[in-house]
Amino acid sequence: MAKRNEASAMEIDDNKSAAVDQINPKFSINVLQLLKSAQMQHGLRHRDYTRYRRYCTARLRRLYKSLKFTHGRGRFTRRVLTETTVTEVRFLHMVLYMAERAWSHAMEKRQSPDGPNGRQQIHLLGRLRKAVKWAILFSQLCAVKGDSRTSLEAEAYASYMKGTLLFEQDKNWETALMNFKNARAVYEELGKYGDIENQVLCRERVEELEPSIRYCLHKVGESSLQTSELLDIGKMEGPALDLFKAKLEAVMAEARSQQAASMTEFHWLGHRFPISNAKTRVSILKAQELEKDLRGSAADLVPAEKKLAMFDKIFSAYHDARSCIRNDLAAAGNAENVKDDLNGLDKAVSAILGQRTIERNLLLVTIAKSKFTKHRDDKGEKITKPEELVRLYDLLIQNATDLSDLVSSGRDRNPEEVMFAEEYVLKGLIFRAERCFYLAKSYSSASKRMEAYVLFCHARSLADTALQKLQMTNNPDKTLMRDLKVLSDNCRSNSCIEHAAGIIEEERIPEKLSKGVSTISLTGHEKKEEKFLLEMLDVYESAVGNLNTKAVPHIERFPPPFQAVPCNPIVLDIAYNSIEFPSLENRMKKDKKGIFSRLWR
């Protein structure tokens, strides 16, 4: 009896819980997946926080209208959102997008060009506090109205928002660290379950949280991170890392300003130029740090696109330094010693800027050469034409000439400056040989054999001359020597190919002439006969054409020509004229004439 009573009691409890679930249903939201899809589709793929904020505002307006949760017409009266108000899942969406709108507004203020000023910083912190307020409310509502997974995700989202606010305030690093760790623990657990897409999103969020956690540990003092390691962390991508990058940039700017205080001179080719302007020192230090990253041990692993972006930052830093130097030069007045030092510093910075320009153009040449030798792949990648390489080598020749002229433009030149100028004169000769080679390739693709042969021979002579001059230097570059030997061999082999192709074409001239004379029309309207592949399947003749020419392949006529189609016969009905029909007069009514006949009608 006791067991039966227990079983009946358990059944009653189960029925009660099922009834409660029917009355108060549990809502399910995949918070991370919802936010990631909205962020990637509405601006955050390109760090456009303004567009994402506008999307959140429009989304909230639609939710207010559909849920009939507007705040009155005319005077604003806020409606309180409580647990009893949440009758469907869209109310939870509304709270979530309120937090996202406040967060994106704060990140928009953070993205100002010179950083947020005093008033903007106060506004930024206010919007982050608002985001934390809505995130906490979202977590509380999900704990009551959501299922267990939704509640966990909402709690992790609130912890992330709290940590972001403390991170921006530069205080309570222990509390910020605890919040970031709580969010990471939740996402690590959620990444073990669910579908593949959800697991990938959770792992990405864990990776985005890791730099902020390490930085908090660094500020607390529980980590031995170096500045270079922080910079490596800052190279990671993700919307959650934008505040971290801004904070890291501010820290690096402060470190540069402190390091710039000890930098009093700039060394270049045996000269020492004093630097008195703090902005000039900071700009030069920033450029030198970027150059170290560009030439470091892991530089070979960096993709070409990132290297080009780093070159752009280096150019920007050196241009800022040069503009500061020229402003100081304009304000120097009649102080000759100060003017001489500033002119020398301007010359040194301009020369380094020219060197980096040549390095960047050489990187572009390397990228273009990698696409020049291969055929069109499955992705339809564009193949480099020889004319593009000719244009790049034109730029390199001009850069080398300008740099050598700049260094040579002085009365008292030391031996280092002379060697530097001679080095870039030699590089200019190498660039001329490369340019001549690809110009010959361009003529070869146009089937101009004579011009291509002459240019290949000239390129070979330039390469041999440059190789002899390089061997006469004190420390010749072995890699450059090997490249020059390869270039000379390529010029020789291509010149032989063009010579042979020219002879073959000369031999075919009489045959072409005789064929042309035989097909001359007396009317002067000669129509060239085109043969297509499907019309001569029994003849071994290429219908694709020469690879070096731009001829269209002749596979089949398109659009297909008109064909004669027999029409239906025209039958003329002329038998009617010769048919004699019988008379029908006896069957026709006869008109009755008279007075009485008219009355009886």
XYZ file of C-alpha atoms in Angstrom:
601
model
C 0.000 0.000 0.000
C 2.808 2.413 0.873
C 4.444 1.859 -2.525
C 1.135 2.458 -4.289
C 0.629 5.685 -2.328
C 4.186 6.843 -3.212
C 3.632 6.043 -6.882
C 0.329 7.900 -6.909
C 1.953 10.887 -5.168
C 4.760 10.958 -7.779
C 2.197 10.867 -10.588
C 0.331 13.780 -9.010
C 3.581 15.786 -8.699
C 4.469 15.068 -12.329
C 1.050 16.180 -13.453
C 1.393 19.370 -11.424
C 4.808 20.204 -12.895
C 3.492 19.570 -16.406
C 0.542 21.835 -15.713
C 2.857 24.542 -14.375
C 5.036 24.265 -17.488
C 1.961 24.660 -19.661
C 0.886 27.752 -17.729
C 4.438 29.251 -17.563
C 6.284 27.978 -20.651
C 10.080 28.107 -20.773
C 11.494 30.104 -23.681
C 14.643 29.110 -25.568
C 17.078 31.588 -27.162
C 20.440 30.750 -28.690
C 21.900 34.086 -27.541
C 25.400 33.805 -29.002
C 24.216 32.576 -32.389
C 21.529 35.285 -32.557
C 23.991 38.066 -31.734
C 26.749 36.801 -34.034
C 24.449 36.572 -37.051
C 23.026 40.057 -36.378
C 26.485 41.565 -35.890
C 28.003 40.005 -38.984
C 25.061 40.924 -41.214
C 24.686 44.510 -40.041
C 28.068 46.183 -39.927
C 30.418 44.513 -37.464
C 32.071 42.469 -40.198
C 33.711 45.803 -41.129
C 33.727 47.324 -37.610
C 30.857 49.654 -38.497
C 29.257 50.158 -35.085
C 27.066 53.033 -36.299
C 25.282 50.757 -38.747
C 24.823 48.068 -36.099
C 23.397 50.599 -33.611
C 20.892 51.774 -36.211
C 19.904 48.173 -36.864
C 19.308 47.599 -33.131
C 17.172 50.758 -32.981
C 15.067 49.661 -35.970
C 14.734 46.161 -34.549
C 13.544 47.553 -31.195
C 10.978 49.767 -32.946
C 9.545 46.752 -34.745
C 9.426 44.750 -31.494
C 7.669 47.592 -29.644
C 4.976 47.847 -32.318
C 4.440 44.124 -32.759
C 4.215 43.540 -28.991
C 2.096 46.715 -28.461
C 4.606 47.768 -25.830
C 4.948 51.405 -26.920
C 5.609 54.124 -24.374
C 2.609 56.318 -25.061
C 1.781 58.917 -27.668
C 3.034 62.435 -27.021
C 4.493 62.507 -23.535
C 6.914 59.652 -22.843
C 5.847 57.268 -20.075
C 8.139 54.293 -19.588
C 6.493 50.926 -19.196
C 8.149 48.615 -16.705
C 9.206 45.194 -17.952
C 8.749 42.517 -15.274
C 8.458 38.733 -15.127
C 4.683 38.866 -15.483
C 5.018 41.030 -18.609
C 7.129 38.432 -20.439
C 4.486 36.307 -22.103
C 6.465 35.417 -25.230
C 10.068 35.176 -26.342
C 10.076 38.519 -28.192
C 10.059 40.383 -24.857
C 13.416 38.767 -24.084
C 14.654 39.784 -27.545
C 13.658 43.354 -26.738
C 15.794 43.459 -23.565
C 18.730 41.862 -25.365
C 18.675 44.405 -28.199
C 18.455 47.248 -25.675
C 21.766 46.049 -24.219
C 23.273 45.630 -27.687
C 22.211 49.125 -28.728
C 23.843 50.707 -25.684
C 27.043 48.644 -26.163
C 27.341 49.494 -29.878
C 26.833 53.195 -29.076
C 29.732 53.032 -26.607
C 31.956 51.271 -29.148
C 31.023 53.913 -31.722
C 32.329 56.613 -29.357
C 35.490 54.588 -28.842
C 36.160 54.574 -32.602
C 36.689 58.347 -32.941
C 39.940 59.143 -34.868
C 41.852 60.801 -31.992
C 40.188 58.745 -29.283
C 37.309 59.927 -27.086
C 37.818 63.264 -25.360
C 36.620 64.044 -21.844
C 32.928 64.478 -22.605
C 32.892 61.543 -25.035
C 34.569 59.325 -22.433
C 31.848 60.198 -19.899
C 29.185 59.428 -22.521
C 30.950 56.155 -23.400
C 30.978 54.997 -19.779
C 27.328 55.985 -19.402
C 26.317 53.866 -22.377
C 28.335 50.918 -21.054
C 26.585 51.223 -17.676
C 23.266 51.191 -19.515
C 24.351 48.060 -21.407
C 25.267 46.372 -18.105
C 21.882 47.337 -16.636
C 19.952 45.776 -19.543
C 22.221 42.706 -19.597
C 21.565 42.078 -15.890
C 17.801 42.439 -16.461
C 18.059 40.029 -19.412
C 19.868 37.516 -17.201
C 17.255 37.825 -14.439
C 14.327 37.380 -16.834
C 15.967 34.390 -18.549
C 16.575 32.756 -15.160
C 12.802 32.727 -14.611
C 11.360 32.535 -18.117
C 14.087 30.733 -20.054
C 15.329 27.180 -20.122
C 18.617 26.157 -18.509
C 20.793 26.776 -21.594
C 19.257 30.208 -22.231
C 19.764 31.136 -18.586
C 23.434 30.119 -18.748
C 24.056 32.095 -21.952
C 22.320 35.160 -20.502
C 24.472 34.924 -17.373
C 27.632 34.704 -19.489
C 26.487 37.708 -21.543
C 25.906 39.777 -18.395
C 29.320 38.780 -17.007
C 30.966 39.840 -20.266
C 29.231 43.244 -20.162
C 30.274 43.809 -16.538
C 33.877 42.924 -17.348
C 33.828 45.256 -20.371
C 32.661 48.191 -18.227
C 35.352 47.599 -15.581
C 37.950 47.094 -18.326
C 37.120 50.508 -19.769
C 37.124 52.186 -16.331
C 40.724 51.030 -15.606
C 39.836 49.918 -12.108
C 38.727 46.841 -10.166
C 40.839 44.561 -12.313
C 40.168 41.616 -9.988
C 36.393 41.968 -10.462
C 36.815 42.372 -14.224
C 39.004 39.264 -14.278
C 36.393 37.290 -12.322
C 33.620 38.321 -14.729
C 35.644 37.436 -17.807
C 36.562 34.077 -16.296
C 32.911 33.338 -15.473
C 31.914 34.076 -19.078
C 34.762 31.916 -20.395
C 33.786 28.991 -18.150
C 30.180 29.095 -19.375
C 31.174 29.240 -23.051
C 33.689 26.420 -22.586
C 30.954 24.196 -21.180
C 28.416 25.182 -23.832
C 31.015 24.492 -26.537
C 30.977 20.804 -25.642
C 27.319 20.293 -26.608
C 24.928 21.203 -29.370
C 25.477 21.306 -33.108
C 28.784 22.029 -34.826
C 27.944 25.662 -35.573
C 27.192 26.413 -31.929
C 30.388 24.708 -30.783
C 32.459 26.773 -33.221
C 30.821 30.016 -32.040
C 31.491 29.172 -28.391
C 35.139 28.396 -29.105
C 35.524 31.664 -31.006
C 34.057 33.592 -28.071
C 36.462 31.823 -25.687
C 39.384 32.862 -27.932
C 38.098 36.450 -27.965
C 37.881 36.529 -24.162
C 41.378 35.120 -23.663
C 43.329 38.361 -24.456
C 41.197 40.401 -22.045
C 41.780 37.801 -19.302
C 45.527 37.823 -19.899
C 45.608 41.616 -19.854
C 43.678 41.681 -16.553
C 46.154 39.166 -15.125
C 48.959 41.414 -16.331
C 47.427 44.439 -14.583
C 46.741 42.492 -11.392
C 50.338 41.279 -11.381
C 49.682 37.552 -11.681
C 51.200 37.288 -15.143
C 54.695 37.886 -16.548
C 53.542 39.043 -19.984
C 55.971 41.158 -21.983
C 55.008 44.042 -24.257
C 55.775 41.995 -27.374
C 53.394 39.257 -26.202
C 50.646 41.832 -25.650
C 51.218 43.082 -29.189
C 50.885 39.530 -30.507
C 47.567 39.215 -28.654
C 46.431 42.510 -30.176
C 46.765 41.068 -33.681
C 43.746 38.822 -33.105
C 40.434 39.759 -34.698
C 36.900 39.954 -33.309
C 34.300 42.473 -32.090
C 35.015 41.546 -28.470
C 38.661 42.634 -28.901
C 38.083 46.225 -30.027
C 38.164 47.652 -26.493
C 41.263 45.597 -25.758
C 42.992 46.940 -28.882
C 42.105 50.529 -27.990
C 43.424 50.005 -24.466
C 46.588 48.381 -25.810
C 47.153 51.221 -28.267
C 46.836 53.752 -25.442
C 49.333 51.787 -23.336
C 51.756 51.542 -26.265
C 51.450 55.284 -26.974
C 52.282 56.002 -23.332
C 55.239 53.609 -23.479
C 56.481 55.257 -26.687
C 56.270 58.705 -25.124
C 58.289 57.474 -22.137
C 60.844 55.815 -24.410
C 60.981 58.901 -26.625
C 62.163 60.968 -23.666
C 65.439 59.020 -23.737
C 65.804 59.256 -27.542
C 67.822 62.387 -28.247
C 69.568 61.522 -31.528
C 68.792 59.814 -34.799
C 71.587 57.792 -36.426
C 71.735 57.449 -40.219
C 74.725 56.577 -42.464
C 77.304 57.765 -39.936
C 75.441 60.987 -39.098
C 73.845 61.919 -35.797
C 70.938 64.334 -35.870
C 69.470 65.713 -32.608
C 65.693 65.423 -32.142
C 64.114 68.091 -29.962
C 60.427 67.655 -30.859
C 58.624 64.996 -28.786
C 56.076 64.272 -31.547
C 58.879 63.587 -34.004
C 60.486 61.139 -31.576
C 57.202 59.303 -30.965
C 56.486 58.989 -34.716
C 59.981 57.665 -35.457
C 59.750 55.165 -32.584
C 56.375 53.935 -33.842
C 57.793 53.415 -37.327
C 60.837 51.567 -35.945
C 58.623 49.215 -33.908
C 56.587 48.390 -37.016
C 59.813 47.756 -38.951
C 60.923 45.274 -36.286
C 57.646 43.392 -36.675
C 58.087 43.427 -40.437
C 61.615 42.008 -40.260
C 61.195 39.701 -37.279
C 61.687 35.952 -37.142
C 58.006 35.298 -37.885
C 57.891 37.711 -40.837
C 57.848 34.860 -43.360
C 54.608 33.544 -41.855
C 52.816 36.884 -42.196
C 50.577 37.003 -45.326
C 51.293 39.586 -47.994
C 48.095 41.563 -47.318
C 49.074 42.153 -43.687
C 52.586 43.172 -44.752
C 51.121 45.775 -47.105
C 48.967 47.101 -44.252
C 52.067 47.324 -42.034
C 53.894 49.258 -44.766
C 50.994 51.730 -44.867
C 51.328 52.300 -41.114
C 55.098 52.796 -41.472
C 54.555 55.375 -44.223
C 51.992 57.184 -42.078
C 54.398 57.344 -39.113
C 57.324 58.634 -41.197
C 55.098 61.201 -42.929
C 53.985 62.464 -39.510
C 57.624 62.736 -38.429
C 58.578 64.590 -41.607
C 55.680 67.046 -41.254
C 56.788 67.801 -37.652
C 60.372 68.324 -38.833
C 59.302 70.743 -41.548
C 57.105 72.673 -39.117
C 60.119 73.028 -36.818
C 62.205 74.090 -39.802
C 59.714 76.830 -40.656
C 59.775 78.043 -37.049
C 63.568 77.885 -36.710
C 64.115 81.412 -37.989
C 67.736 82.437 -38.568
C 69.391 79.787 -36.398
C 71.744 78.192 -38.937
C 72.917 75.319 -36.729
C 69.344 74.284 -35.933
C 68.404 74.552 -39.605
C 71.333 72.359 -40.664
C 70.369 69.682 -38.145
C 66.714 69.776 -39.187
C 67.615 69.642 -42.886
C 69.838 66.645 -42.256
C 67.112 64.923 -40.220
C 64.567 65.628 -42.962
C 66.940 64.144 -45.538
C 67.494 61.024 -43.400
C 63.756 60.441 -42.813
C 63.027 60.996 -46.534
C 65.737 58.484 -47.472
C 64.333 55.845 -45.103
C 60.871 56.525 -46.498
C 62.273 55.925 -50.003
C 63.836 52.642 -48.882
C 60.559 51.390 -47.443
C 58.760 52.417 -50.630
C 61.164 50.283 -52.662
C 60.657 47.348 -50.278
C 56.884 47.653 -50.595
C 57.064 47.774 -54.397
C 59.338 44.713 -54.377
C 56.684 42.912 -52.312
C 54.098 43.856 -54.955
C 56.459 42.485 -57.638
C 56.762 39.200 -55.725
C 52.969 38.887 -55.531
C 52.605 39.696 -59.240
C 55.312 37.192 -60.240
C 53.599 34.430 -58.279
C 50.465 35.021 -60.377
C 52.406 35.443 -63.637
C 53.770 31.920 -63.955
C 50.663 29.921 -63.012
C 47.575 29.272 -65.080
C 44.037 30.234 -64.114
C 42.991 28.132 -61.130
C 39.606 26.895 -59.951
C 38.849 30.126 -58.101
C 39.235 32.157 -61.288
C 42.135 34.179 -59.904
C 43.342 36.903 -62.217
C 46.651 36.187 -63.962
C 49.271 38.933 -64.009
C 50.009 40.399 -67.421
C 53.607 41.355 -68.321
C 52.496 44.982 -68.735
C 51.661 45.135 -65.002
C 55.172 44.008 -64.074
C 56.613 46.579 -66.489
C 54.649 49.289 -64.673
C 55.894 48.097 -61.266
C 59.508 48.091 -62.445
C 59.016 51.606 -63.827
C 58.065 52.683 -60.303
C 61.089 50.880 -58.834
C 63.471 52.531 -61.298
C 62.035 55.930 -60.422
C 62.276 55.173 -56.672
C 65.914 54.047 -56.955
C 66.834 57.123 -59.039
C 65.157 59.497 -56.570
C 66.828 57.849 -53.590
C 70.316 57.918 -55.107
C 69.835 61.570 -56.135
C 68.652 62.455 -52.626
C 71.669 60.872 -50.950
C 74.067 62.363 -53.518
C 72.669 65.885 -53.061
C 75.214 67.100 -50.536
C 78.552 68.823 -50.562
C 80.344 66.888 -47.841
C 79.512 63.220 -48.273
C 81.017 60.502 -46.138
C 82.014 57.078 -47.550
C 78.821 55.465 -46.244
C 76.686 57.857 -48.269
C 78.770 57.189 -51.381
C 78.394 53.419 -50.961
C 74.664 53.822 -50.328
C 74.203 55.852 -53.527
C 76.254 53.348 -55.577
C 74.196 50.468 -54.169
C 70.943 51.980 -55.371
C 72.431 52.904 -58.746
C 73.248 49.201 -59.125
C 69.723 48.248 -58.008
C 68.354 50.652 -60.600
C 70.345 48.775 -63.270
C 68.899 45.454 -62.046
C 65.388 46.906 -62.183
C 66.048 48.044 -65.768
C 67.074 44.511 -66.749
C 63.918 43.045 -65.180
C 61.749 45.682 -66.848
C 63.309 44.971 -70.239
C 62.679 41.242 -69.775
C 58.959 41.661 -69.060
C 58.624 44.243 -71.819
C 59.991 41.599 -74.199
C 57.422 39.170 -72.785
C 54.718 41.688 -73.634
C 55.917 41.970 -77.251
C 56.178 38.177 -77.458
C 52.544 37.759 -76.392
C 51.611 40.140 -79.226
C 53.584 37.939 -81.730
C 56.127 40.708 -82.450
C 59.155 38.442 -82.769
C 61.740 40.953 -83.906
C 61.089 43.451 -81.100
C 60.908 40.677 -78.484
C 64.235 39.192 -79.673
C 66.027 42.548 -79.477
C 64.620 43.289 -76.022
C 65.590 39.864 -74.666
C 69.146 40.386 -75.905
C 69.261 43.859 -74.324
C 67.901 42.513 -71.030
C 70.589 39.831 -71.040
C 73.337 42.393 -71.571
C 71.954 44.542 -68.711
C 71.774 41.516 -66.414
C 75.361 40.495 -67.224
C 76.588 44.050 -66.615
C 74.779 44.213 -63.269
C 76.196 40.800 -62.309
C 79.761 41.938 -63.060
C 79.320 45.110 -61.003
C 77.787 43.137 -58.141
C 80.734 40.736 -58.079
C 83.115 43.689 -57.797
C 81.527 44.912 -54.547
C 82.947 44.046 -51.117
C 80.080 41.898 -49.817
C 77.996 40.752 -52.786
C 74.514 39.468 -52.084
C 74.483 35.798 -53.067
C 70.713 35.677 -53.451
C 70.791 38.659 -55.795
C 73.621 37.097 -57.795
C 71.662 33.883 -58.197
C 68.579 35.809 -59.345
C 70.659 37.707 -61.919
C 72.106 34.451 -63.296
C 68.589 33.009 -63.604
C 67.451 36.171 -65.371
C 70.362 36.002 -67.817
C 69.628 32.345 -68.610
C 65.921 33.108 -69.113
C 66.791 35.958 -71.468
C 69.050 33.683 -73.523
C 66.503 30.854 -73.774
C 63.652 33.221 -74.650
C 65.742 34.991 -77.275
C 66.456 31.610 -78.911
C 62.742 30.764 -78.848
C 61.825 34.094 -80.436
C 64.541 33.655 -83.069
C 63.249 30.211 -84.002
C 59.612 31.392 -84.013
C 60.599 34.305 -86.277
C 62.336 31.989 -88.764
C 59.295 29.681 -88.848
C 57.015 32.609 -89.542
C 59.351 33.816 -92.322
C 59.236 30.371 -93.913
C 55.460 30.400 -93.853
C 55.151 33.778 -95.576
C 55.291 32.431 -99.212
C 52.682 29.797 -98.372
C 50.410 32.427 -96.844
C 50.908 34.689 -99.865
C 50.051 31.975 -102.356
C 47.007 31.001 -100.344
C 45.920 34.604 -100.122
C 46.361 35.206 -103.859
C 44.341 32.114 -104.684
C 41.437 33.331 -102.580
C 41.367 36.896 -103.928
C 37.924 37.951 -105.136
C 37.514 40.186 -108.190
C 34.643 42.018 -106.520
C 36.892 43.040 -103.668
C 34.521 41.596 -101.046
C 36.560 38.736 -99.772
C 34.996 36.781 -96.977
C 37.339 34.767 -94.873
C 36.255 31.195 -94.570
C 36.056 30.043 -90.981
C 36.473 26.396 -90.152
C 34.949 25.054 -86.977
C 35.885 21.983 -84.973
C 32.553 20.197 -85.393
C 32.818 20.585 -89.191
C 36.283 18.958 -89.460
C 36.357 16.208 -86.859
C 38.323 13.962 -89.220
C 41.140 16.530 -89.657
C 43.905 16.934 -87.039
C 43.954 20.728 -86.814
C 43.730 22.927 -83.727
C 40.582 24.974 -83.389
C 41.678 26.685 -80.173
C 44.352 28.864 -81.714
C 47.753 29.997 -80.485
C 48.082 30.659 -76.755
C 50.042 33.870 -77.384
C 47.316 35.416 -79.531
C 43.854 36.639 -78.604
C 42.082 34.569 -81.247
C 38.635 33.254 -80.406
C 38.408 29.419 -80.311
C 36.413 28.009 -83.260
C 34.423 25.149 -81.766
C 30.937 25.674 -83.175
C 29.046 28.516 -84.814
C 27.117 30.615 -82.348
C 24.450 31.680 -82.836
C 23.786 28.786 -85.215
C 23.089 29.784 -88.849
C 19.619 29.622 -90.363
C 18.710 26.418 -92.186
C 16.267 25.991 -95.082
C 13.059 24.319 -93.915
C 10.452 23.010 -96.453
C 7.125 24.803 -96.138
C 3.625 23.439 -96.555
C 2.401 23.230 -100.233
C 0.103 25.976 -101.484
C -3.126 24.480 -102.986
C -5.109 26.864 -105.248
C -8.844 26.085 -105.258
C -9.579 26.633 -109.040
C -11.893 23.669 -109.529
C -14.869 25.830 -108.595
C -14.744 27.629 -111.905
C -15.231 24.467 -113.988
C -18.027 22.777 -112.029
C -21.594 22.870 -113.509
C -24.159 22.855 -110.717
C -27.818 21.614 -111.349
C -30.610 24.142 -111.689
C -32.752 24.820 -108.627
C -35.408 27.054 -110.221
C -38.204 24.504 -109.849
C -37.707 24.580 -106.094
C -37.758 28.317 -105.749
C -40.955 30.204 -104.830
C -42.598 32.131 -107.636
C -43.876 35.628 -107.080
C -47.662 35.867 -107.468
C -48.844 38.975 -109.309
C -52.276 40.505 -108.756
C -54.468 42.386 -106.312
C -55.584 39.401 -104.258
C -52.040 38.004 -103.994
C -50.883 41.193 -102.448
C -53.677 41.088 -99.874
C -52.851 37.522 -98.813
C -49.249 38.271 -98.109
